[in-house]
mmCIF file of C-alpha atoms and ligand atoms in Angstrom:
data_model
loop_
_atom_site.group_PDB
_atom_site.id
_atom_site.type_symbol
_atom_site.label_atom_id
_atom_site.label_comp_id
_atom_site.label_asym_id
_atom_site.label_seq_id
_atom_site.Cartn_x
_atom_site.Cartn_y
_atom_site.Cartn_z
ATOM 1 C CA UNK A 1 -2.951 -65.310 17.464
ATOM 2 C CA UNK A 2 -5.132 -63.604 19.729
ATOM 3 C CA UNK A 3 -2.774 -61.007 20.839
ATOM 4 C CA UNK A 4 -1.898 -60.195 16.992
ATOM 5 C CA UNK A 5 -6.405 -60.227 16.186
ATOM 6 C CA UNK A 6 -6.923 -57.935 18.977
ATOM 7 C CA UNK A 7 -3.725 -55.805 18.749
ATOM 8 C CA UNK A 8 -5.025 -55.112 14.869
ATOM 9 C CA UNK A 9 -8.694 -54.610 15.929
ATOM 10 C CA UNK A 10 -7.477 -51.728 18.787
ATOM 11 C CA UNK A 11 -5.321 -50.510 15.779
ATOM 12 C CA UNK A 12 -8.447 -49.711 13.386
ATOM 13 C CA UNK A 13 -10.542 -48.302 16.535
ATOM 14 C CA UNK A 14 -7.627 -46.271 17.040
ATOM 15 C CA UNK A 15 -8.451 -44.532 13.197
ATOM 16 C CA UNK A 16 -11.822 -43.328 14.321
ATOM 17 C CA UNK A 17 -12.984 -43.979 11.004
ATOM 18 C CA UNK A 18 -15.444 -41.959 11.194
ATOM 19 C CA UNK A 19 -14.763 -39.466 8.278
ATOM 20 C CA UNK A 20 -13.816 -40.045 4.958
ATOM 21 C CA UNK A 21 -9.705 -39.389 5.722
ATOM 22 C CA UNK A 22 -9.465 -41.583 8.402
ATOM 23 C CA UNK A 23 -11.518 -44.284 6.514
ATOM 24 C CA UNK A 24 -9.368 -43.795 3.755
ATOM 25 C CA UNK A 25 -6.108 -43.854 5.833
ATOM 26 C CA UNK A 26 -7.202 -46.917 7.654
ATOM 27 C CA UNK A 27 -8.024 -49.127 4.216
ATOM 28 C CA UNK A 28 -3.928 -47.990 3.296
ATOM 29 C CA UNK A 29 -3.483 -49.054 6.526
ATOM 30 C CA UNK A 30 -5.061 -52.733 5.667
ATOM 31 C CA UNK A 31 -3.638 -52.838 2.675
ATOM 32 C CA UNK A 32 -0.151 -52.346 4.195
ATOM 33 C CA UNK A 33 -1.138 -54.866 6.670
ATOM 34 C CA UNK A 34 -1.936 -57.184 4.278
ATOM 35 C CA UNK A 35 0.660 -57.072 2.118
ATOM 36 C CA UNK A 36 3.307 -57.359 5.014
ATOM 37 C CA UNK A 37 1.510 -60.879 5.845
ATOM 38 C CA UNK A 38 1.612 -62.249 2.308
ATOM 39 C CA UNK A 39 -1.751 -61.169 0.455
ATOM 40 C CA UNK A 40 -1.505 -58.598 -2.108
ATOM 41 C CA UNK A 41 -4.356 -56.183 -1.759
ATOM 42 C CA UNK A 42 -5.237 -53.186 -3.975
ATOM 43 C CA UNK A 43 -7.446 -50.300 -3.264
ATOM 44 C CA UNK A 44 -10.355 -49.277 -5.465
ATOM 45 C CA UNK A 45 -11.638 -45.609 -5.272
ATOM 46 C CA UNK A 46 -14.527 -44.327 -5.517
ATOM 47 C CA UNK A 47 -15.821 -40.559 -4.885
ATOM 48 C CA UNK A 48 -12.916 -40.148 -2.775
ATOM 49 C CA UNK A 49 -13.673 -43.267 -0.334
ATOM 50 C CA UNK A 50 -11.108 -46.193 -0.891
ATOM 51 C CA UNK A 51 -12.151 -49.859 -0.979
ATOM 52 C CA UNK A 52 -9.412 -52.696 -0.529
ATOM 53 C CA UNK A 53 -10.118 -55.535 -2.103
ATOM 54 C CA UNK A 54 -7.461 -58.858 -1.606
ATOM 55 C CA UNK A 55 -8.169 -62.261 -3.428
ATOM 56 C CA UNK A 56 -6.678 -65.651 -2.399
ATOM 57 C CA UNK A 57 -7.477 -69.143 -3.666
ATOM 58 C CA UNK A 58 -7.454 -70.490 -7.228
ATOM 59 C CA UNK A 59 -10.427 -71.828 -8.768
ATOM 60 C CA UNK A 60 -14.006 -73.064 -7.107
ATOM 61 C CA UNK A 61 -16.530 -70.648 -5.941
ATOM 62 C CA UNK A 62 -15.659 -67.430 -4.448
ATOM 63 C CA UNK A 63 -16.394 -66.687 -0.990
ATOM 64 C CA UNK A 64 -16.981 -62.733 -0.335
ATOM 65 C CA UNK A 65 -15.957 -61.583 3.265
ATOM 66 C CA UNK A 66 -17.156 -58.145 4.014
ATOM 67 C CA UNK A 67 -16.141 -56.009 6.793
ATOM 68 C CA UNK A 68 -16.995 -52.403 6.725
ATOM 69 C CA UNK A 69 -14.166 -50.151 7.976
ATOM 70 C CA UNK A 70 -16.752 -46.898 8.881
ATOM 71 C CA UNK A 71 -18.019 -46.379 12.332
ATOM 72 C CA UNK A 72 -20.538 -44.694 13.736
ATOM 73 C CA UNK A 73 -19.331 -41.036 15.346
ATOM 74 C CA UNK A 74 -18.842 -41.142 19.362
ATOM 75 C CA UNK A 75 -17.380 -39.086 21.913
ATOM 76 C CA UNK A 76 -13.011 -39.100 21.832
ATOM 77 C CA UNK A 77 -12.967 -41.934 24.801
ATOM 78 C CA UNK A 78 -14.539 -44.394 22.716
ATOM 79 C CA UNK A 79 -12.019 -44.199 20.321
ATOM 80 C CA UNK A 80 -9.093 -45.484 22.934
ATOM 81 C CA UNK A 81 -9.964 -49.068 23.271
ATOM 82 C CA UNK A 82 -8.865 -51.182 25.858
ATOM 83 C CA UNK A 83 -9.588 -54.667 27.357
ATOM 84 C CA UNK A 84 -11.336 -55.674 30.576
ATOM 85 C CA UNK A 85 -12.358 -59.186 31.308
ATOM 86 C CA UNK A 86 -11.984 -60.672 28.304
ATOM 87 C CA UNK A 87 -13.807 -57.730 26.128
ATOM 88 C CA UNK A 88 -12.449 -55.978 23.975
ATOM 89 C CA UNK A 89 -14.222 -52.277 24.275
ATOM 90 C CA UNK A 90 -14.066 -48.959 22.005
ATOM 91 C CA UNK A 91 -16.114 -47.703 19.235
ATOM 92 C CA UNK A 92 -16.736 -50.362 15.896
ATOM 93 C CA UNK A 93 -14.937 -53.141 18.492
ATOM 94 C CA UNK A 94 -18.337 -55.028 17.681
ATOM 95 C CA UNK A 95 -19.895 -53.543 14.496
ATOM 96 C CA UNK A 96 -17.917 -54.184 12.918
ATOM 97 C CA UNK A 97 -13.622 -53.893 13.314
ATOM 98 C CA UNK A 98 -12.943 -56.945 15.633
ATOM 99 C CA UNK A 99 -14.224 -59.250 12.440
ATOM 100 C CA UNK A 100 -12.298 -57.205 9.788
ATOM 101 C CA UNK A 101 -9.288 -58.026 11.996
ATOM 102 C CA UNK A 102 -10.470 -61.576 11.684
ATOM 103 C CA UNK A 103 -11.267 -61.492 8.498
ATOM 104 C CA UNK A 104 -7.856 -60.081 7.145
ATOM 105 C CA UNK A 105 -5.968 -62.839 9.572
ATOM 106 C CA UNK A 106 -8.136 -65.827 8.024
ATOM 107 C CA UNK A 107 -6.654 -64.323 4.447
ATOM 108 C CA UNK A 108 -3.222 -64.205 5.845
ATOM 109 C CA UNK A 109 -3.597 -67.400 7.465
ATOM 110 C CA UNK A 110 -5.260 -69.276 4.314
ATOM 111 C CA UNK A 111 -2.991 -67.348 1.532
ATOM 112 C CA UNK A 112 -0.414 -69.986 1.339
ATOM 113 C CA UNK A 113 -2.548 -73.095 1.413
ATOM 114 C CA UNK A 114 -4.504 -74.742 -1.446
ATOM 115 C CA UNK A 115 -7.976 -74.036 -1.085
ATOM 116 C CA UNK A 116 -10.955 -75.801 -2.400
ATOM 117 C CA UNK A 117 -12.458 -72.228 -3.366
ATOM 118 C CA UNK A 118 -11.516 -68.074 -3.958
ATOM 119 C CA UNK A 119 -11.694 -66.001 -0.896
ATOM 120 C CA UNK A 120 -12.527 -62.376 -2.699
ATOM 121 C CA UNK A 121 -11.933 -59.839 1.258
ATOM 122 C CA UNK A 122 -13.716 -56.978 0.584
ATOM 123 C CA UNK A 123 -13.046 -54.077 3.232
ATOM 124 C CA UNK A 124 -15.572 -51.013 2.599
ATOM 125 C CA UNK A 125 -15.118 -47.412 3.595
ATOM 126 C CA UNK A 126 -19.534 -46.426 4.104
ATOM 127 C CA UNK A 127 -21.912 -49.354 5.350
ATOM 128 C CA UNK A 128 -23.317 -46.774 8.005
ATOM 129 C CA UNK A 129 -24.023 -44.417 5.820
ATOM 130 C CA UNK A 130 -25.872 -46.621 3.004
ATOM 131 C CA UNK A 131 -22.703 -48.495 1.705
ATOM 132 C CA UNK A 132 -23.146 -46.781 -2.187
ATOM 133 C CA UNK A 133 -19.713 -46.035 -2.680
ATOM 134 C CA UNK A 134 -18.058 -49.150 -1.419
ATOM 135 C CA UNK A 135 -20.668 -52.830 -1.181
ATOM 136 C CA UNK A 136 -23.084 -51.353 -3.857
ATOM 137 C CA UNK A 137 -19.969 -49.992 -6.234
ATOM 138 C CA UNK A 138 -18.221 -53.416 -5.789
ATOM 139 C CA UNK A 139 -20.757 -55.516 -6.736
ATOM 140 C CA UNK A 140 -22.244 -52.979 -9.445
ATOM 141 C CA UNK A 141 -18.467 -54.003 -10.846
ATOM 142 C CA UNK A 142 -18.647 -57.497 -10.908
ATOM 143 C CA UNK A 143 -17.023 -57.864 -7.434
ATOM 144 C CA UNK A 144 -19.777 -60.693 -6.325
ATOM 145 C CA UNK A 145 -18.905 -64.104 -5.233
ATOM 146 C CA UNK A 146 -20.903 -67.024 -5.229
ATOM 147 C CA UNK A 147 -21.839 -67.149 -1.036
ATOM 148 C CA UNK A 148 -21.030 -63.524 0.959
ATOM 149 C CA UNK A 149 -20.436 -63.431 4.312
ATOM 150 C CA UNK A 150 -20.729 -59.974 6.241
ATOM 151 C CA UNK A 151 -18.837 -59.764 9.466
ATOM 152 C CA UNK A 152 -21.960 -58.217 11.211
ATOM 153 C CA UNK A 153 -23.145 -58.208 14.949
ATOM 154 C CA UNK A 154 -24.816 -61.727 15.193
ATOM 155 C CA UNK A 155 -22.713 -63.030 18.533
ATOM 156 C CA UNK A 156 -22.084 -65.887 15.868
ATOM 157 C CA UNK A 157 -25.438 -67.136 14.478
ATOM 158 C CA UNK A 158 -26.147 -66.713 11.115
ATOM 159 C CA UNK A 159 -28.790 -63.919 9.774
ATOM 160 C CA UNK A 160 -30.674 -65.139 6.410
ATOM 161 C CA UNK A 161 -33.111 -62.329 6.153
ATOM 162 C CA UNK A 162 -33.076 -58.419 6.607
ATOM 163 C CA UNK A 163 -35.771 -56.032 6.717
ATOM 164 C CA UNK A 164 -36.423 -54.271 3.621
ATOM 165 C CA UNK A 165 -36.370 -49.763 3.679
ATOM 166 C CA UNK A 166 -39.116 -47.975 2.586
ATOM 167 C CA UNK A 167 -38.546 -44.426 4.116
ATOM 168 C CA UNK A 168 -41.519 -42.012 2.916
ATOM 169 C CA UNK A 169 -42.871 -38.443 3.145
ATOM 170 C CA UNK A 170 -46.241 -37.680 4.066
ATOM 171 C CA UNK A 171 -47.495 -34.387 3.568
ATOM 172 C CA UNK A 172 -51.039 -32.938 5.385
ATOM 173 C CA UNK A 173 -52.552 -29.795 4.617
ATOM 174 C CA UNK A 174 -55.022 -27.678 6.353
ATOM 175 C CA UNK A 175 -56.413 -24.024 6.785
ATOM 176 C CA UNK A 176 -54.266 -21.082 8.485
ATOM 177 C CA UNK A 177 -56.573 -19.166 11.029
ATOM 178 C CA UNK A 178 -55.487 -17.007 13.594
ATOM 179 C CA UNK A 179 -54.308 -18.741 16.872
ATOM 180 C CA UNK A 180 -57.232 -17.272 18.716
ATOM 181 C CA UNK A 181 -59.700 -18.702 16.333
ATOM 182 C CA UNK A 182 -59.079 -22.476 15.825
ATOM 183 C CA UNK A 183 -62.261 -23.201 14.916
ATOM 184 C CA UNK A 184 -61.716 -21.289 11.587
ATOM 185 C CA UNK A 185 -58.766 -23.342 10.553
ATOM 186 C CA UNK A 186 -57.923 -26.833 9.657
ATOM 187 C CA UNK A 187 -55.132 -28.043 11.557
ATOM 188 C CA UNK A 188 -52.223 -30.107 9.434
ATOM 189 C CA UNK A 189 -50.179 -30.686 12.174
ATOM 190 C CA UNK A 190 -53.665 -32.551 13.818
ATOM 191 C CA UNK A 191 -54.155 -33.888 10.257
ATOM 192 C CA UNK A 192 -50.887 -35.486 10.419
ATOM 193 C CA UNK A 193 -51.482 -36.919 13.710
ATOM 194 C CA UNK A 194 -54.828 -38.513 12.683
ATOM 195 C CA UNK A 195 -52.908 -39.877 9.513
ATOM 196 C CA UNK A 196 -50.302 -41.296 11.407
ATOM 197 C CA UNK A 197 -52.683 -43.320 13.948
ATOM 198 C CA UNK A 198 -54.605 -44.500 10.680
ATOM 199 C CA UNK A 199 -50.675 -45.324 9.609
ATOM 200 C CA UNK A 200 -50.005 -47.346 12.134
ATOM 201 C CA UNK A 201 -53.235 -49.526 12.512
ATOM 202 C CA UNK A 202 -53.225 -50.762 8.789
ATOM 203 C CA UNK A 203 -52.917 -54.336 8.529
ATOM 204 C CA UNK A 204 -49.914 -54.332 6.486
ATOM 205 C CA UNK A 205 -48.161 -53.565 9.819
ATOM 206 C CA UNK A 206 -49.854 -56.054 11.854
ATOM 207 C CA UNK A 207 -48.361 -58.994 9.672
ATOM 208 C CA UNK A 208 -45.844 -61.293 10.990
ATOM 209 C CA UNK A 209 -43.521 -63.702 9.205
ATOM 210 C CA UNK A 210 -41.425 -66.799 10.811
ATOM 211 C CA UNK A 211 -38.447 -64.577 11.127
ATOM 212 C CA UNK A 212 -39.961 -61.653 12.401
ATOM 213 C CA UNK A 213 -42.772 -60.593 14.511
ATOM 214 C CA UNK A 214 -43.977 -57.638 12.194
ATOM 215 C CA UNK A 215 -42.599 -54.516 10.337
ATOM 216 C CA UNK A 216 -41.515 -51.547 12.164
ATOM 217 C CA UNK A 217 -42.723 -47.871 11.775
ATOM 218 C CA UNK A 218 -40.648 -44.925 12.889
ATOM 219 C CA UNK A 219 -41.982 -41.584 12.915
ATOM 220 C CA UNK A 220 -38.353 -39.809 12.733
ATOM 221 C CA UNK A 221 -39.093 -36.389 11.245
ATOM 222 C CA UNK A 222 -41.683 -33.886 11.776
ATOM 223 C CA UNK A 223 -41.943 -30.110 10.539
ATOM 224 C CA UNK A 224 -44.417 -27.894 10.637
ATOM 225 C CA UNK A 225 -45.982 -24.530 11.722
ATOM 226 C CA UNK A 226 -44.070 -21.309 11.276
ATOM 227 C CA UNK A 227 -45.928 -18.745 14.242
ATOM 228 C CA UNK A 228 -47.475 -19.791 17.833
ATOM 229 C CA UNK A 229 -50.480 -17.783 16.728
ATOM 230 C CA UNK A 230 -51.221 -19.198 13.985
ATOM 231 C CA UNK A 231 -53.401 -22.488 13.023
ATOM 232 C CA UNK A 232 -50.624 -24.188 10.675
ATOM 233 C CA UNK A 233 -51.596 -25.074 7.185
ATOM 234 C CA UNK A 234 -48.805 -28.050 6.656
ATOM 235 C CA UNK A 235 -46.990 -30.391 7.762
ATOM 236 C CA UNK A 236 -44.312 -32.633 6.674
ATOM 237 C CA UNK A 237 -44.329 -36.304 8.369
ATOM 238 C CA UNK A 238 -41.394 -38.769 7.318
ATOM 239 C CA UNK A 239 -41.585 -42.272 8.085
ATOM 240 C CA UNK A 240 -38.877 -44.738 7.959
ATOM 241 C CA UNK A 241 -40.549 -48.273 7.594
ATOM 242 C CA UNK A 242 -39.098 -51.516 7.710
ATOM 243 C CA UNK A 243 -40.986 -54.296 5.866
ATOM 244 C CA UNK A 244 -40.727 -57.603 5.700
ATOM 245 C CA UNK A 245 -39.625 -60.048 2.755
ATOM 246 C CA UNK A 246 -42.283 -60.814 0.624
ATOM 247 C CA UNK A 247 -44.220 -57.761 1.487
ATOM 248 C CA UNK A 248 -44.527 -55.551 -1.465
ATOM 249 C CA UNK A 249 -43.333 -51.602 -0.709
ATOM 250 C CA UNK A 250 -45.410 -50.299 -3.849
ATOM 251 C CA UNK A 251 -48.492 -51.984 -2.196
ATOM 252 C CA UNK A 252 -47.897 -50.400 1.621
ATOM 253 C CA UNK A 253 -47.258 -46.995 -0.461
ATOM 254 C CA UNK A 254 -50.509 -47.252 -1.936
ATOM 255 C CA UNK A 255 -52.021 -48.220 1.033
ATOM 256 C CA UNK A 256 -50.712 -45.712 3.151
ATOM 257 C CA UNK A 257 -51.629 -42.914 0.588
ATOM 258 C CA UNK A 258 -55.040 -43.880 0.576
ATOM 259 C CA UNK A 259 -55.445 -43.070 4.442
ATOM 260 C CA UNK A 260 -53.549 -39.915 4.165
ATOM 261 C CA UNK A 261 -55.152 -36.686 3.206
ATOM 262 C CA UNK A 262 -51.916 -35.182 1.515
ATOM 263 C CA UNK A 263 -49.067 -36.353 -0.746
ATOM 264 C CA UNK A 264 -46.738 -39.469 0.076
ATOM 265 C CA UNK A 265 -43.626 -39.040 -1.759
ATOM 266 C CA UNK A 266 -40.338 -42.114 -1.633
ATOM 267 C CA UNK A 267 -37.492 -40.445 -0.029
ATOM 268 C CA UNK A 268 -35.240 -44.329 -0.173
ATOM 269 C CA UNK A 269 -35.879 -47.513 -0.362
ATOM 270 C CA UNK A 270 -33.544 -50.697 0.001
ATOM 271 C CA UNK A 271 -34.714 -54.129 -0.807
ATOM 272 C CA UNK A 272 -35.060 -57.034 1.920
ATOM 273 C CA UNK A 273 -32.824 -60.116 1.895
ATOM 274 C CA UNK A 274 -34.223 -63.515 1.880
ATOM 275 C CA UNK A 275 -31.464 -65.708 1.450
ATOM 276 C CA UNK A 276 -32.229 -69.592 1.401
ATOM 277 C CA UNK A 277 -31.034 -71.295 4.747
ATOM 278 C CA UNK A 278 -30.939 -74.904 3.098
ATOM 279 C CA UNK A 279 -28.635 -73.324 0.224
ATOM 280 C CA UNK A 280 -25.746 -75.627 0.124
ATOM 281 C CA UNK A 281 -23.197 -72.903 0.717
ATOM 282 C CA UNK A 282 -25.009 -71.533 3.817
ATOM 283 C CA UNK A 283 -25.793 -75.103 5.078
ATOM 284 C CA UNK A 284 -22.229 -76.122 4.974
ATOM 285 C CA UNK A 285 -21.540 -72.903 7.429
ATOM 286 C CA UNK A 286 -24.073 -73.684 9.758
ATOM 287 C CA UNK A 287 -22.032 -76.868 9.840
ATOM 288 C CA UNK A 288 -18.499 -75.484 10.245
ATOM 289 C CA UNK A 289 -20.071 -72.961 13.047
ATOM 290 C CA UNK A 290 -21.806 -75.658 15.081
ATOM 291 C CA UNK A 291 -18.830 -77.985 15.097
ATOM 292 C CA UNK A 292 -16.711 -75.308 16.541
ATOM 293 C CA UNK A 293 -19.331 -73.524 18.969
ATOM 294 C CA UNK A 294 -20.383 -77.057 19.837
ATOM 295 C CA UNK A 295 -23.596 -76.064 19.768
ATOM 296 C CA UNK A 296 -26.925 -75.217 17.389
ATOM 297 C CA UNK A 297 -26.252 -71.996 15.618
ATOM 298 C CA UNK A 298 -29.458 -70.391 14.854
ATOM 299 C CA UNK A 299 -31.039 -68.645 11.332
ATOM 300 C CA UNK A 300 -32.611 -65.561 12.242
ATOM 301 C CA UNK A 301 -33.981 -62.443 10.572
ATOM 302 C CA UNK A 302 -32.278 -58.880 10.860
ATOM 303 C CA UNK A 303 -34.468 -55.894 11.967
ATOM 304 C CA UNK A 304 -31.715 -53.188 10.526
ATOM 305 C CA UNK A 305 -30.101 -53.349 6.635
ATOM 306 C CA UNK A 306 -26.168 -54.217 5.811
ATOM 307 C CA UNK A 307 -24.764 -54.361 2.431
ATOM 308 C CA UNK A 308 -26.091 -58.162 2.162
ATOM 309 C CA UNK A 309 -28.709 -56.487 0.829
ATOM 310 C CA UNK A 310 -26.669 -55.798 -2.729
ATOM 311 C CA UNK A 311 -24.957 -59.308 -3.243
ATOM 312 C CA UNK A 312 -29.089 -60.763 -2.452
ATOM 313 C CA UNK A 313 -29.918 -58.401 -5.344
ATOM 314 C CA UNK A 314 -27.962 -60.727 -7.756
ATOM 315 C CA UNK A 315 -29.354 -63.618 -5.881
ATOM 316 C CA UNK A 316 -26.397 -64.463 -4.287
ATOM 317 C CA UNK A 317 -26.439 -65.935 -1.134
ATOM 318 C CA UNK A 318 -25.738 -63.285 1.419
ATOM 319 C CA UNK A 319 -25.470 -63.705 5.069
ATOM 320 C CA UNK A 320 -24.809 -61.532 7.756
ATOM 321 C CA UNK A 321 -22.519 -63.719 10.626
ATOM 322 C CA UNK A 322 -20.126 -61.965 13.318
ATOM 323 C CA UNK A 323 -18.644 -62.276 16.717
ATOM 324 C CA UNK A 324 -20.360 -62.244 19.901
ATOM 325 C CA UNK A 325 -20.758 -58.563 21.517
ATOM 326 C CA UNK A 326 -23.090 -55.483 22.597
ATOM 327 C CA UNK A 327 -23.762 -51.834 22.486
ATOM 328 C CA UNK A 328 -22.838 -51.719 18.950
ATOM 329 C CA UNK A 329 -23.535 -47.661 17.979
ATOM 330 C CA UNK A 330 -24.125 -46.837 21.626
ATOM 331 C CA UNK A 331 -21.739 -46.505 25.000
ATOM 332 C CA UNK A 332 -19.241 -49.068 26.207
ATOM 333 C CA UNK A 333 -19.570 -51.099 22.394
ATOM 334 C CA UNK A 334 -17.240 -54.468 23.005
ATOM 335 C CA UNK A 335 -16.513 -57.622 21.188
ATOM 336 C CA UNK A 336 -16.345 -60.815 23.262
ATOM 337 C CA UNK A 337 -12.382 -61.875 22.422
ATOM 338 C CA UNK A 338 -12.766 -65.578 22.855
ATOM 339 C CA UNK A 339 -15.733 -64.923 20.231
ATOM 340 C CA UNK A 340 -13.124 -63.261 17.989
ATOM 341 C CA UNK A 341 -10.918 -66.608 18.069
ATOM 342 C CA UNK A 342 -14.304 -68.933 17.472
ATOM 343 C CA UNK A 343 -15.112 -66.580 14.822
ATOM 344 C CA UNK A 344 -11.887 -67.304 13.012
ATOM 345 C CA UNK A 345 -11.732 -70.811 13.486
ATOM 346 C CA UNK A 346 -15.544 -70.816 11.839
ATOM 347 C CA UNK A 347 -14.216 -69.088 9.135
ATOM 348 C CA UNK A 348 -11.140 -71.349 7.883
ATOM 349 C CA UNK A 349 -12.843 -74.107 8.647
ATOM 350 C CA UNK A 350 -15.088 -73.354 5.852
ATOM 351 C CA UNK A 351 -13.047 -71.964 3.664
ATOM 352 C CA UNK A 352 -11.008 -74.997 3.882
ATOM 353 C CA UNK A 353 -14.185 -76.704 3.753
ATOM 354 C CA UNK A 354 -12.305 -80.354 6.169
ATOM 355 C CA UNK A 355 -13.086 -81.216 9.954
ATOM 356 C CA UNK A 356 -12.531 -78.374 12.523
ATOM 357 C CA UNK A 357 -9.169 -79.291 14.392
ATOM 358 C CA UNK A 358 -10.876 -80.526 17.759
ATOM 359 C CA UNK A 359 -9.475 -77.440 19.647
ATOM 360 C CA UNK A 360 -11.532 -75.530 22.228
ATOM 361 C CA UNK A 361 -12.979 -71.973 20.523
ATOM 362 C CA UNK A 362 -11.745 -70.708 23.630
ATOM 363 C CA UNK A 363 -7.582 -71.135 22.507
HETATM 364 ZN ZN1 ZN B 401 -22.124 -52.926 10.927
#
């Protein structure tokens, strides 16, 4: 079993699905898969990217696993994996292709057996890039579930909450002088500076929530000034904020517009999760993940979005709950393989929804 999880996970690296043809040809490629182990799996397009969506199980709830096929780009050596000390390294090893291998095994594995529920696999082609044409299209479609599970980077506890997007444009004016003259201008890139520090100290971004120690503001963009002797006359600031659940992102707007001499526009927004931790469904996985990791898996809050976010739109119960791993979108990305193999156990054992079999996670 491990051999044939990590053998498949080296296979999808191996796509560098980066771009939308080698996404594509990789979901063909799991569909194939699939099909050659049992589970027929069909492919739903959209704008060009292709979903593959397999369902097992007869009646009961439906349990949604997500794994995103789409990496993030890196240089041609990350896409040759390879396997040193019982990691499994190359580019979307950890976020997220070592749990879509898992993920299409557990179907496999599970496809012949009665089940006590629906298992809907839901592979999608664009997660890094804002996951509109495959998780959002899917569940826009009726392709929901009653519990969702998304394979993400959580080394195998279970995240609840994610940080909701509010990513903004602030725009400063001022007076052009010439460069010698300063004093007879009005700086905006200045004014942007002053607005920023105002920004940054407004209570909204000191507050803190049980699952996460306060919202995060990135100043990612700046533009401004057009001549070295000249006093520019605006500036363009965009700010990618991170809020909490439960804060409000028409009230920080507001709040930040009212510091700002200039225009704040919305370039996107995405809303938080806040899924319940004592829902039954989620409960019952804590359960099945302890028993096999033999020890306390933890609820925690993400800082970054995943497509939870558009099952937890529909208030379904949407978790994000992977293997165990690092680097994810930076160098020398692995997946712990032994976490792989807990990972899967955690899975079926839910699915199933009986007593783990009492075998180490480390088989
Ligand atoms: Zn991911």
């Amino acid at each position: 079993m491990k051999e044939s999880i990590v053998s498949l996970t080296r296979k999808l690296i191996e796509f560098k699905t980066v771009e939308k043809p080698r996404i594509n040809a990789a979901a063909e490629f799991c569909c194939e898969w699939l099909a050659g182990h049992g589970v027929h799996a069909k492919i739903i397009e959209n704008e060009g990217l292709k979903n593959v969506v397999a369902f097992i199980g007869e009646s009961g709830p439906t349990v949604v696993l997500n794994g995103h096929l789409d990496v993030v780009p890196a240089g041609p050596d990350q896409f040759i994996p390879y396997v040193a000390e019982g990691k499994l390294y190359g580019r979307g090893s950890f976020d997220m292709l070592g749990a879509v291998s898992v993920m299409m095994h557990v179907t496999a594995s599970l496809s012949t057996r009665s089940l006590p529920c629906k298992v809907m696999l839901a592979l999608v082609p664009d997660e890094e890039t804002g996951g509109q044409k495959g998780s959002k299209f899917l569940v826009d479609h009726g392709l929901r579930g009653d519990v969702v599970i998304c394979g993400e980077t959580t080394n195998l506890d279970i995240a609840v909450q994610a940080k909701g997007v509010l990513q903004l444009r602030v725009e400063t004016e001022g007076i052009a002088a010439h460069g010698s003259r300063p004093w007879l201008g009005d700086n905006a890139i200045l004014n942007a500076f002053e607005a920023y520090e105002k920004i940054k100290s407004l209570p909204v971004f000191q507050e803190s929530t049980s699952y996460f120690e306060q919202p995060s503001l990135n100043l990612a963009r700046i533009e401004a000034g057009k001549a070295i002797n000249q006093v520019p006359d605006c500036c363009t600031m965009d700010l990618d904020i991170r809020y909490l659940p439960g804060q409000n992102p028409e009230a920080i707007r507001t709040e930040i517009a009212r510091v700002v001499n200039g225009t704040v526009k919305v370039l996107g927004q995405g809303a938080p999760v806040q899924t319940n931790p004592a829902h039954p469904l989620i409960v019952q996985l804590q359960k099945s993940a302890e028993k096999v990791l033999r020890r306390e898996v933890c609820f925690f809050g993400q800082d970054g979005a995943a497509d939870t976010r558009f099952y937890a739109e529909h208030g379904i119960p949407a978790v994000e709950f992977g293997p165990m791993g690092a680097n994810h979108h930076g160098k020398n990305e692995y997946v712990d393989i032994s976490s792989l193999l807990a990972f899967k156990q955690i899975l079926e054992a839910y699915i199933v929804g009986d007593s783990v079999p009492q075998k180490a996670a480390s088989n």
